Coordinates of C-alpha atoms in Angstrom, one line a residue:
Chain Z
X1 CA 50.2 59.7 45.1
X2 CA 48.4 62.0 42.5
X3 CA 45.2 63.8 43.1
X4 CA 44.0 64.6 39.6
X5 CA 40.9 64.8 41.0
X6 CA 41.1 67.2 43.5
X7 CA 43.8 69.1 41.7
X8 CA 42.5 73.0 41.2
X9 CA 39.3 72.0 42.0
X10 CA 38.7 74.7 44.4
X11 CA 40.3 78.0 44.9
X12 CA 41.2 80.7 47.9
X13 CA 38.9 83.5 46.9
X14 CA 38.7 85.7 49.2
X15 CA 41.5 87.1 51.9
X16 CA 41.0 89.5 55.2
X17 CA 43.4 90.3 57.9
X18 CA 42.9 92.5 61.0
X19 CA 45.7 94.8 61.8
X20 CA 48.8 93.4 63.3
X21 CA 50.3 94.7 66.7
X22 CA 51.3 93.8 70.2
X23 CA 48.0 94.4 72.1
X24 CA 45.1 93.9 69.9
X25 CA 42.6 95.3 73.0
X26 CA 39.9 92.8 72.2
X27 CA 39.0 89.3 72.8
X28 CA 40.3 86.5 70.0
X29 CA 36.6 86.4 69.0
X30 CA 36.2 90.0 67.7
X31 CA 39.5 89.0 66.0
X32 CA 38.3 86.4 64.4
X33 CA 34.9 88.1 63.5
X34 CA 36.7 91.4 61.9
X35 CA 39.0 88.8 59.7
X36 CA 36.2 86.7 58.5
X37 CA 34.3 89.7 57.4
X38 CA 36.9 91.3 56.3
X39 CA 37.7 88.0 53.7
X40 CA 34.1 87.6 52.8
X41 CA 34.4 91.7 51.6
X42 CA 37.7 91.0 49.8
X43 CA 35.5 87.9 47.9
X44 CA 32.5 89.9 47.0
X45 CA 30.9 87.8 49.6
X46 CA 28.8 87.5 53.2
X47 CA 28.0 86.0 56.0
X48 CA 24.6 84.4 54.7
X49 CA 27.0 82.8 51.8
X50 CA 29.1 80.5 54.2
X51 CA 28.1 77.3 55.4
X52 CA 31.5 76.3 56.9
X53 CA 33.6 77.6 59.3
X54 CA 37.3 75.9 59.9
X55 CA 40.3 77.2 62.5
X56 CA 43.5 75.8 64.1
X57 CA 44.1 76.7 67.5
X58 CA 46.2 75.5 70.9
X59 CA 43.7 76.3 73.6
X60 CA 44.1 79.8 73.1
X61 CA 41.7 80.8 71.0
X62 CA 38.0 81.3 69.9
X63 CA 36.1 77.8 68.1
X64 CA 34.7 77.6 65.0
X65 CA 31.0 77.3 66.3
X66 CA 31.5 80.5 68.6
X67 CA 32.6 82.5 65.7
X68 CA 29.8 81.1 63.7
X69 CA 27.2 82.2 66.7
X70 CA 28.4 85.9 66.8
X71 CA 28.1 86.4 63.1
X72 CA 25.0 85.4 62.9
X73 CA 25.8 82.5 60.4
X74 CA 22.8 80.5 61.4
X75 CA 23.4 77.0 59.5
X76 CA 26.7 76.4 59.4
X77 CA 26.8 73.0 57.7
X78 CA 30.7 72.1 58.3
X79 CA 33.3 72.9 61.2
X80 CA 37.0 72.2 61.9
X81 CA 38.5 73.0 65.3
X82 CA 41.6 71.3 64.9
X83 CA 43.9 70.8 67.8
X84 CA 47.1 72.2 67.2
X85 CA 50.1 75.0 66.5
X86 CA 52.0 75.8 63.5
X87 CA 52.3 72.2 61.9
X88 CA 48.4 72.1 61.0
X89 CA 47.9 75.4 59.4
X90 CA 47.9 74.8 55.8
X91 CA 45.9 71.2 56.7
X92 CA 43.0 73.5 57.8
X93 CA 42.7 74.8 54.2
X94 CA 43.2 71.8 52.9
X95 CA 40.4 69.9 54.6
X96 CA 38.3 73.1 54.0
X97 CA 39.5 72.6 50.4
X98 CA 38.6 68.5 50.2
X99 CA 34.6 70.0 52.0
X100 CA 34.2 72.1 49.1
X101 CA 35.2 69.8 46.6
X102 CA 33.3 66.9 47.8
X103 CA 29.9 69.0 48.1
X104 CA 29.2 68.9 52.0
X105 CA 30.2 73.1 51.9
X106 CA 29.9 75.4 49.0
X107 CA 31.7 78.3 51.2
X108 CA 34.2 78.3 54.0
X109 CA 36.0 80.5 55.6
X110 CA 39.2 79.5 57.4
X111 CA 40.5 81.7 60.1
X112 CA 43.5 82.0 62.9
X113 CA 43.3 84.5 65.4
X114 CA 45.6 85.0 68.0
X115 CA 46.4 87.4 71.3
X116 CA 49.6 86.2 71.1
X117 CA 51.9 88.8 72.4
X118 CA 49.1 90.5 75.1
X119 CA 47.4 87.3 76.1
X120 CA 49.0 83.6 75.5
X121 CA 52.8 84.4 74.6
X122 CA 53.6 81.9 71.9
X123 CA 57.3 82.0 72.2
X124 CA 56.5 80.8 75.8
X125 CA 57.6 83.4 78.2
X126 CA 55.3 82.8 81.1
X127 CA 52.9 80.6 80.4
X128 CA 52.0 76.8 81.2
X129 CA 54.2 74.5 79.9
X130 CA 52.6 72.4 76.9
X131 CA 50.7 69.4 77.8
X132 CA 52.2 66.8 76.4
X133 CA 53.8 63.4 76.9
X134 CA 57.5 64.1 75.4
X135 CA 57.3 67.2 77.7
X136 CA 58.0 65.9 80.8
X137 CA 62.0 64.8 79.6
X138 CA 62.6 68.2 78.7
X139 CA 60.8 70.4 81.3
X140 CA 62.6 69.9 84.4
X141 CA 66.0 71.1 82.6
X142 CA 64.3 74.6 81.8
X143 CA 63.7 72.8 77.8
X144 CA 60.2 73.6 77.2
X145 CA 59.6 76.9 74.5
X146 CA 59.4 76.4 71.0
X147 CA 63.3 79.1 70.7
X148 CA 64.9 76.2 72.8
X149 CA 63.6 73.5 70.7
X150 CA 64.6 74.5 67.3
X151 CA 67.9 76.0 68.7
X152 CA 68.7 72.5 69.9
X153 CA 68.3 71.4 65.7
X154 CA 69.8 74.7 64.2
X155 CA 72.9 73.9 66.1
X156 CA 72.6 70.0 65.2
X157 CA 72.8 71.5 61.8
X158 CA 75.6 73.8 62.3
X159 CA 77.4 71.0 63.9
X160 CA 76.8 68.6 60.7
X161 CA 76.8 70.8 57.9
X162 CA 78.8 73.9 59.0
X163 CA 75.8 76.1 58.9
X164 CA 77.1 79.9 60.5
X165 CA 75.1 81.9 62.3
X166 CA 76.0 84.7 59.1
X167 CA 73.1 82.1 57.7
X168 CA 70.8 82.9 59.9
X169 CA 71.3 86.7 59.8
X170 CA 71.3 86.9 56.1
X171 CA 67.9 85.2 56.2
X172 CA 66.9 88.0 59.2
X173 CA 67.8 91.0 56.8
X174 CA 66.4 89.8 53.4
X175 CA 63.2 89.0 55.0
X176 CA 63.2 92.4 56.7
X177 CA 63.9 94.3 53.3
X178 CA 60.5 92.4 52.0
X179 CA 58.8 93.8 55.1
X180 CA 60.1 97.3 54.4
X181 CA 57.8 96.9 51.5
X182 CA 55.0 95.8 53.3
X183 CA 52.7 98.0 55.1
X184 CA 50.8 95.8 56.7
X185 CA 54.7 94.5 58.3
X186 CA 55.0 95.2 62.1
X187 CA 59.0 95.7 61.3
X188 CA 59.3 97.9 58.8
X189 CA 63.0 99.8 59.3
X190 CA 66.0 98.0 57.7
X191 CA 68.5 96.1 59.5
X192 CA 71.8 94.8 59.0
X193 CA 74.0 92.0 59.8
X194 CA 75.8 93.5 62.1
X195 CA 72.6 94.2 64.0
X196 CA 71.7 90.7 63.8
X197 CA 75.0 89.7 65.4
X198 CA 74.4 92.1 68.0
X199 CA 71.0 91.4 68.9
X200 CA 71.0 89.8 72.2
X201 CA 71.2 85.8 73.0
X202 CA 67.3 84.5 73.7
X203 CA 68.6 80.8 73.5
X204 CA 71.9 79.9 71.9
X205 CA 72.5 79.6 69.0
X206 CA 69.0 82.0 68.5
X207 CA 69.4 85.6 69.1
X208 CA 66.3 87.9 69.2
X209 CA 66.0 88.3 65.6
X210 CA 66.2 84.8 65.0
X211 CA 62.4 84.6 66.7
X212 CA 59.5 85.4 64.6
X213 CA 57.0 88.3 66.5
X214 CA 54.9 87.1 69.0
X215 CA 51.6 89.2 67.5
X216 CA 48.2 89.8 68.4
X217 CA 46.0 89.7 64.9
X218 CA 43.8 87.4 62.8
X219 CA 43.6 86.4 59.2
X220 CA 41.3 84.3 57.4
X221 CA 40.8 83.1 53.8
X222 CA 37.4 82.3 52.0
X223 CA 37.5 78.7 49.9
X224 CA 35.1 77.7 47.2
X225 CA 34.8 75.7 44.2
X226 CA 37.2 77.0 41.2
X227 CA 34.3 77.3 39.2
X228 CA 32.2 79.9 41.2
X229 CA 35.8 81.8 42.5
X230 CA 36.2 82.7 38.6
X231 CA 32.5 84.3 38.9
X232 CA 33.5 86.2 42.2
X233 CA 35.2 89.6 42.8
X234 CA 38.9 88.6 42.9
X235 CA 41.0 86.8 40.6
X236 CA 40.9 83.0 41.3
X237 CA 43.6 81.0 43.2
X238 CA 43.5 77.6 42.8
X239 CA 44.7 75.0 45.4
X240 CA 46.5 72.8 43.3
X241 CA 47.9 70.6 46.5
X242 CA 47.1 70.5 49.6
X243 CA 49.0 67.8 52.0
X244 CA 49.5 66.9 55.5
X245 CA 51.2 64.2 57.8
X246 CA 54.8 63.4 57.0
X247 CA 55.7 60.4 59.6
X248 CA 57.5 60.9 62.6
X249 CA 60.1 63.0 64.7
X250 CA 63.0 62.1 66.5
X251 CA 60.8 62.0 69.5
X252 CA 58.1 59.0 68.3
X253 CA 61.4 57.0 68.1
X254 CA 61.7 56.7 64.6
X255 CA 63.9 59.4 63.4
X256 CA 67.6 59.3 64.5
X257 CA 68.7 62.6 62.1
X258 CA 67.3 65.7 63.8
X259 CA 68.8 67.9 61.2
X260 CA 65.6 65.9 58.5
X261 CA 62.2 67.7 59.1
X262 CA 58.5 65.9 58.5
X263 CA 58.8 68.1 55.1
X264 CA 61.2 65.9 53.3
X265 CA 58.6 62.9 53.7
X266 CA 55.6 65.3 52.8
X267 CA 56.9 67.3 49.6
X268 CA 57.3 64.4 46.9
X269 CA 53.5 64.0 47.7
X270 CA 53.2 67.1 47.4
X271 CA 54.9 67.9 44.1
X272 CA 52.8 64.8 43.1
X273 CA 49.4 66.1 43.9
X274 CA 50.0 69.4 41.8
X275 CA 52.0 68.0 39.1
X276 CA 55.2 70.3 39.8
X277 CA 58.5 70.1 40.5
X278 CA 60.6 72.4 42.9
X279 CA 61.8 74.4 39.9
X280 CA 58.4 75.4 39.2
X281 CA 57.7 77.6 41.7
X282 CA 57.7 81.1 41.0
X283 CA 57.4 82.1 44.9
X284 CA 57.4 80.3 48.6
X285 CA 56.3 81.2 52.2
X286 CA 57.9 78.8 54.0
X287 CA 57.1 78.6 58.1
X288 CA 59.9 81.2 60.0
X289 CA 59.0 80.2 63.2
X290 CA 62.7 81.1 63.7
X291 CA 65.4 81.5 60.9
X292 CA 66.5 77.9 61.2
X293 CA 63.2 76.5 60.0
X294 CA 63.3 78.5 56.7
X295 CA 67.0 77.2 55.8
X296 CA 65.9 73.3 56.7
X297 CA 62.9 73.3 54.7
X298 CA 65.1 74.9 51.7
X299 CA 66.7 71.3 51.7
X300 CA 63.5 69.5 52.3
X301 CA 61.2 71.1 49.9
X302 CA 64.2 70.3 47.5
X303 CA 65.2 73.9 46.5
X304 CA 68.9 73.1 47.4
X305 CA 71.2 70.4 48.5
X306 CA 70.8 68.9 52.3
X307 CA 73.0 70.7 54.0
X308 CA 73.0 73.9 51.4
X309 CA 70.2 75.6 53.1
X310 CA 72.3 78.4 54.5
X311 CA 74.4 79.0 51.8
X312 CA 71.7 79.4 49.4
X313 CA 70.1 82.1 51.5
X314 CA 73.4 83.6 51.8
X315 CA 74.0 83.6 48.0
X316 CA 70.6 86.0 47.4
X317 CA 68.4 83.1 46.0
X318 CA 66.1 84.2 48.5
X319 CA 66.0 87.5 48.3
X320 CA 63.0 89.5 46.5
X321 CA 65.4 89.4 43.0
X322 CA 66.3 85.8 43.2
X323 CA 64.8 82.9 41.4
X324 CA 63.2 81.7 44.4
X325 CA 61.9 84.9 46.2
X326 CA 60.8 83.7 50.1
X327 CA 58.4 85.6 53.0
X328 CA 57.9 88.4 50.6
X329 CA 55.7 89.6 52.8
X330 CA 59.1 89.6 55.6
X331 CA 57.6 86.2 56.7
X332 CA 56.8 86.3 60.7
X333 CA 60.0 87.5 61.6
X334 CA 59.1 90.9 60.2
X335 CA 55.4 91.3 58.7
X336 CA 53.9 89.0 61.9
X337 CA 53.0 85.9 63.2
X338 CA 49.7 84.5 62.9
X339 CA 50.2 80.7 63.1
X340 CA 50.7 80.0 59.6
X341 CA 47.9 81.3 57.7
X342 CA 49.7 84.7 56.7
X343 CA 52.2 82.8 53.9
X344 CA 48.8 81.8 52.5
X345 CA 47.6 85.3 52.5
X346 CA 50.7 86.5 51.0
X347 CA 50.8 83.5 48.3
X348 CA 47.6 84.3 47.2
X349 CA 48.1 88.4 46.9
X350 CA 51.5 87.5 44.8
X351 CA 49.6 85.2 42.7
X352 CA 46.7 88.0 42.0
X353 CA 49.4 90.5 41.4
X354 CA 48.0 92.3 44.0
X355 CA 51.9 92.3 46.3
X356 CA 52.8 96.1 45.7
X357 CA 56.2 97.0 45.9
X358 CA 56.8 93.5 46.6
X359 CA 55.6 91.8 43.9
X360 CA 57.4 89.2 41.9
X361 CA 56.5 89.5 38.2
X362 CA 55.0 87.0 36.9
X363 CA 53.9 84.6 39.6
X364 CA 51.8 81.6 38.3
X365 CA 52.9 79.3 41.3
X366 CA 53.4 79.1 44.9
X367 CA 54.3 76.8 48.1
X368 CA 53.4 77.8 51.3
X369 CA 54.6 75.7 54.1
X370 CA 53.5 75.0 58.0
X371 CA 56.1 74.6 60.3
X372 CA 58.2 71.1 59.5
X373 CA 57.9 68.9 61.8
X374 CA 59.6 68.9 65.7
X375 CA 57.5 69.7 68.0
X376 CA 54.3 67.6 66.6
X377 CA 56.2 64.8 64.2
X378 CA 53.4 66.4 61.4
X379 CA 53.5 69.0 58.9
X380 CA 51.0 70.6 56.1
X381 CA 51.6 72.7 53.0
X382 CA 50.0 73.9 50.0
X383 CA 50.6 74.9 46.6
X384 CA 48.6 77.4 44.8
X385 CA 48.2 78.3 41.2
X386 CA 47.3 81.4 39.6
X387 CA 43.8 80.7 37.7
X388 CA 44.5 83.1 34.3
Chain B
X1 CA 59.4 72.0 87.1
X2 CA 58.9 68.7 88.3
X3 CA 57.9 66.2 85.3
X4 CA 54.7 64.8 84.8
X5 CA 55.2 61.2 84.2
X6 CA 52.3 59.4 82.7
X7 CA 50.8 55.5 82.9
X8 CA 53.7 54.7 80.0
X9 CA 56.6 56.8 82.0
X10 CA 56.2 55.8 85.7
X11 CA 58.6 53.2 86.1
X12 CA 61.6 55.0 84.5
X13 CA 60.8 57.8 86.5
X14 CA 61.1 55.1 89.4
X15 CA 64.3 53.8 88.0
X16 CA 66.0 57.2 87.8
X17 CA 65.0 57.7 91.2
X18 CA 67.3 54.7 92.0
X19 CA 70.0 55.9 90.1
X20 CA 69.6 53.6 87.2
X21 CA 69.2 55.0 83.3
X22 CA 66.6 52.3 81.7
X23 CA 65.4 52.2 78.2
X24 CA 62.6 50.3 76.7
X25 CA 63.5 46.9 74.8
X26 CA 60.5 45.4 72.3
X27 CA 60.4 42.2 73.7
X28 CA 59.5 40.8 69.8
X29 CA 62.0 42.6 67.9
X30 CA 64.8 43.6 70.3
X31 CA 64.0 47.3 69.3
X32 CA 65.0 49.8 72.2
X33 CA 62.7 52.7 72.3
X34 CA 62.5 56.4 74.5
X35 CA 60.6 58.3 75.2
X36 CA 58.5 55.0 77.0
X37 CA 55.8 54.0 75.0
X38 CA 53.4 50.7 75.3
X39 CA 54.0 49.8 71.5
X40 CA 56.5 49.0 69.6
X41 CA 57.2 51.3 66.3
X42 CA 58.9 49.3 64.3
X43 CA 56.7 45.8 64.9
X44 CA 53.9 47.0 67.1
X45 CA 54.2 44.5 69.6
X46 CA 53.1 45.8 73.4
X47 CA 55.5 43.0 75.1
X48 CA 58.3 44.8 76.6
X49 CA 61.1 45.0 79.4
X50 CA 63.0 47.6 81.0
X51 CA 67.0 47.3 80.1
X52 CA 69.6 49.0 82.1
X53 CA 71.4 51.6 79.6
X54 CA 75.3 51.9 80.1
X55 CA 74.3 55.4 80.8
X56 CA 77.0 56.9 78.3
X57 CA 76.4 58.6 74.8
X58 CA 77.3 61.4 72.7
X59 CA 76.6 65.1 73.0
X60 CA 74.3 65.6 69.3
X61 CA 74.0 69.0 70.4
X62 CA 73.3 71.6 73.1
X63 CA 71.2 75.0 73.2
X64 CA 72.6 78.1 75.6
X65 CA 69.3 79.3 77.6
X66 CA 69.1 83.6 78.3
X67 CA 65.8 84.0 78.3
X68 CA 64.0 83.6 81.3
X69 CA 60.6 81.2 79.5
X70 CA 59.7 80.6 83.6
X71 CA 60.3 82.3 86.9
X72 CA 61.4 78.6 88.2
X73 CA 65.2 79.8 85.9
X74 CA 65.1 83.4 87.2
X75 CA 68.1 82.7 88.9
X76 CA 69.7 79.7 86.3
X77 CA 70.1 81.5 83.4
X78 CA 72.5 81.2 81.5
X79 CA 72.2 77.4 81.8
X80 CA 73.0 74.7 79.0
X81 CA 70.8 71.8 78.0
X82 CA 72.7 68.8 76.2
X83 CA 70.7 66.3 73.7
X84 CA 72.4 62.8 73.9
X85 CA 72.7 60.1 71.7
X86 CA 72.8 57.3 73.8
X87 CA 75.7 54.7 72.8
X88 CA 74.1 51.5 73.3
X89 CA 70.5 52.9 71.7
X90 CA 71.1 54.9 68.6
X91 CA 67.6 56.0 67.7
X92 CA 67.1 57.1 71.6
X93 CA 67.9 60.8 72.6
X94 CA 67.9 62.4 75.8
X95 CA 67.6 65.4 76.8
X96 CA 69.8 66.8 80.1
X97 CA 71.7 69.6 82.0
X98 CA 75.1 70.4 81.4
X99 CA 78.1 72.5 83.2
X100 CA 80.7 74.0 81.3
X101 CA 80.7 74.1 77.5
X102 CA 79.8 70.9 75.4
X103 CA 81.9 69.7 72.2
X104 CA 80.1 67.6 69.0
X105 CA 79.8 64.1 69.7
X106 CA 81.8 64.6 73.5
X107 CA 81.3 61.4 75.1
X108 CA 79.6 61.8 78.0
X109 CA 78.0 60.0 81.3
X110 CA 74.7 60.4 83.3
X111 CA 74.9 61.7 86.1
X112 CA 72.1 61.4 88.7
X113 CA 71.8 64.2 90.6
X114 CA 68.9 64.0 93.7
X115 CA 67.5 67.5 93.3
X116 CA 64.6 67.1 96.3
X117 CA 63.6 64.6 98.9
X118 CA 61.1 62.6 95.9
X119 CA 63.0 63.6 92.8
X120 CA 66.1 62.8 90.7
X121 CA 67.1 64.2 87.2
X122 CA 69.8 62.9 84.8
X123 CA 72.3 65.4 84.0
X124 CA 75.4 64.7 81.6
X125 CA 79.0 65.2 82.3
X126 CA 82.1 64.6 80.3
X127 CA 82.7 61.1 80.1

């Protein structure tokens, strides 16, 4: 399905982050607040310009209507609190994207903000098990964090197409060398295979630099009509796609492979909406939940073979100097996790030019992805054009 | 961690706890279905009936647990956890404990294994 209409109609125009660490000392809300304001500065923007406020959160974090209320942002015409984890983090642009362009908001800031190292671990060291139906099959083996899940498919994967865990760690240290580049990257000293290999065992085959950073910090991104973005401080990025669902999972009954992900339904929509192909894109943030998830989404976004994921990592594609530089920013295994919103961040600075160090020449056009697909049988994912 | 089982889940909950692996058969279209669900995917028909399973599948894969995630596996850890396809159910995949060191596509068994005075898990052993 095509979306000339909605194609590049609107545009990510502002970006703010709070700084990233592993005890943020304040509440989700002042997160939240800092970020917003922080993207409405980076647009040329304020509070009294946004009429729409729209967040993804698990339970763990502060609603759009709260933040709203404590900036002072009196008449808020639009809101999204939308339930949910990784999977719907590039939907809450996109909805914030399809507001703008149908009239009902003019300006709305999108926002994820998270104490989740220092207050509700996301890997799932000591907290409530999820409340969900599937859960209750898996939970009374010890099967309930998000490591053991996608362990259980990164060894379906190894087990199908002989996918080695020298994969995984070539993804680790490429995606470090980004962050080394990064400031704003909690983990900025290199590291090396062999320190991958030695890393110890969280859930097999996942060592510890398999996991992305559980992280305490906020981000949040201003949307608004292409039009007005070109008249604001930044340079424009447009949204050229924006797409969410992607059918099932293994565990609504409908999906007997469990090395496919939600992403190979979603992308030829995807592609569609923008009028691109997978060659076409210059850069890609693509959900590293874990290392596993980057290498299955290679397949499914339709940058390599099925099965070829690992390999094509291992060959350099990936890397910062390869035609399909990923996580420049060192993704969440090395800059930090915020839920998703982060490769957004980091598509729209390489598309401004504005990367640094890490910059790819040249960017016109990227993907950013949510996380593919397991645990909800969902996923989202945007692509984003430079507006020059 | 005791399960949670819901108004959908109940009765194979029940079944386990008479040592009998069940899955859910579309009375419409034949199609079996797990986790248990009041609807049919494939025609959408809510009439359906419990079938006995033989209770033997194939190891898809298995994940090797160190971190403790909850003080309940303090003491467990390391501990495996198999994911089964089951042989006479191909789209249905369970989930399970496991000694020793799985193989791809070993054949195994359930294995019902009374773990308190109200509660029995399947666990999978080499078939």
């Amino acid at each position: 399905m095509s979306a000339p209409g909605f194609r590049d109609r609107t545009a990510v125009a502002g970006v703010g982050y709070t700084p990233f660490s592993k005890n943020s000392g304040v509440s989700t809300l002042t997160l939240a607040a800092r970020a917003v304001l922080a993207a409405l500065e980076d647009a040329g923007l304020g509070p009294d310009d946004v009429d729409g406020l729209a967040t993804h959160r698990v339970g763990d974090s502060a609603a759009p209507w709260l933040v709203a209320s404590a900036l002072g942002i009196r008449e808020p015409s639009w809101y999204l609190d939308q339930f949910g984890g990784g999977s719907v983090s590039h939907s809450v642009v996109g909805q914030a994207a399809l507001a703008v362009a149908s009239g009902i908001a003019r300006t709305v800031v999108c926002y994820r903000a998270i104490n989740a190292r220092s207050e509700f671990r996301m890997g799932g060291t000591g907290r409530a098990v999820p409340v969900s139906p599937e859960v209750q099959y898996q939970a009374p083996y010890g099967f309930f964090a998000p490591p053991q899940q996608y362990a259980m498919y990164a060894r379906a994967h190894m087990l199908k197409y002989g996918t080695k865990e020298e994969h995984f760690g070539r993804l680790a240290v490429t995606q470090r060398a980004n962050a080394v580049k990064n400031p704003r990257a909690l983990m900025r000293d290199p590291i090396t295979l062999d320190d991958y290999l030695s890393s110890r065992w969280i859930a097999e085959p996942f060592r510890l630099l398999d996991c992305c950073l559980e992280t305490d910090g906020a981000c949040a991104l201003v949307v608004t009509t292409a039009e007005r973005a070109r008249d604001l401080r930044q340079p424009a990025v447009t949204i050229s796609a924006a797409a969410w669902g992607g059918g099932d999972s293994f565990l609504s009954g409908g999906r007997a492979d469990v090395t496919v992900t939600a992403a190979a339904e979603l992308a030829p929509r995807l592609y569609a909406m923008a009028g691109v192909r997978p060659r076409d894109i210059d850069v890609a943030q693509i959900y590293d939940c874990f290392t596993y998830s980057v290498i299955v989404q290679l397949e499914d976004y339709g940058f390599c073979g099925k099965g070829e994921g690992g390999p094509f990592v291992a060959d350099g594609h990936t890397s910062l100097d390869g035609d399909l530089p990923v996580n420049t920013h060192g993704g969440f295994l090395s800059e930090g996790y915020v839920h998703g919103i982060n490769h957004i961040a980091e598509a729209v600075s390489q598309l401004r030019g504005q990367a640094g160090d890490r910059q790819v020449p040249g960017a016109e056009v990227a993907l950013s992805t949510a996380q593919p697909g397991y645990i909800l049988p969902a996923t989202s994912a945007l692509i984003l054009r430079a507006d020059r | 961690m005791r399960p949670v089982p819901d108004r959908d889940s109940a009765a194979w909950w029940e079944a386990v706890r008479r040592h009998e692996l069940t899955v859910q058969v579309c009375d419409d279209c034949g199609t079996p279905r797990f986790p248990a669900r009041a609807v049919c995917h494939r025609c959408r028909s809510f009439a359906w009936s419990w079938r006995p399973a033989a209770g033997t599948g194939r190891v898809v894969s298995w994940v090797v647990t160190h971190q403790v995630f909850a003080p309940a596996f303090a003491g467990a850890v390391p501990y495996t956890v198999v994911l089964v396809r089951l042989d006479d159910a191909e789209d249905c995949l369970m989930h399970g404990g496991f000694t020793g060191t799985p193989s791809a596509d070993l054949p195994v068994r359930a294995r019902f294994d009374d773990v308190g005075d109200d509660l029995t898990l399947v666990n999978w052993v080499p078939a």
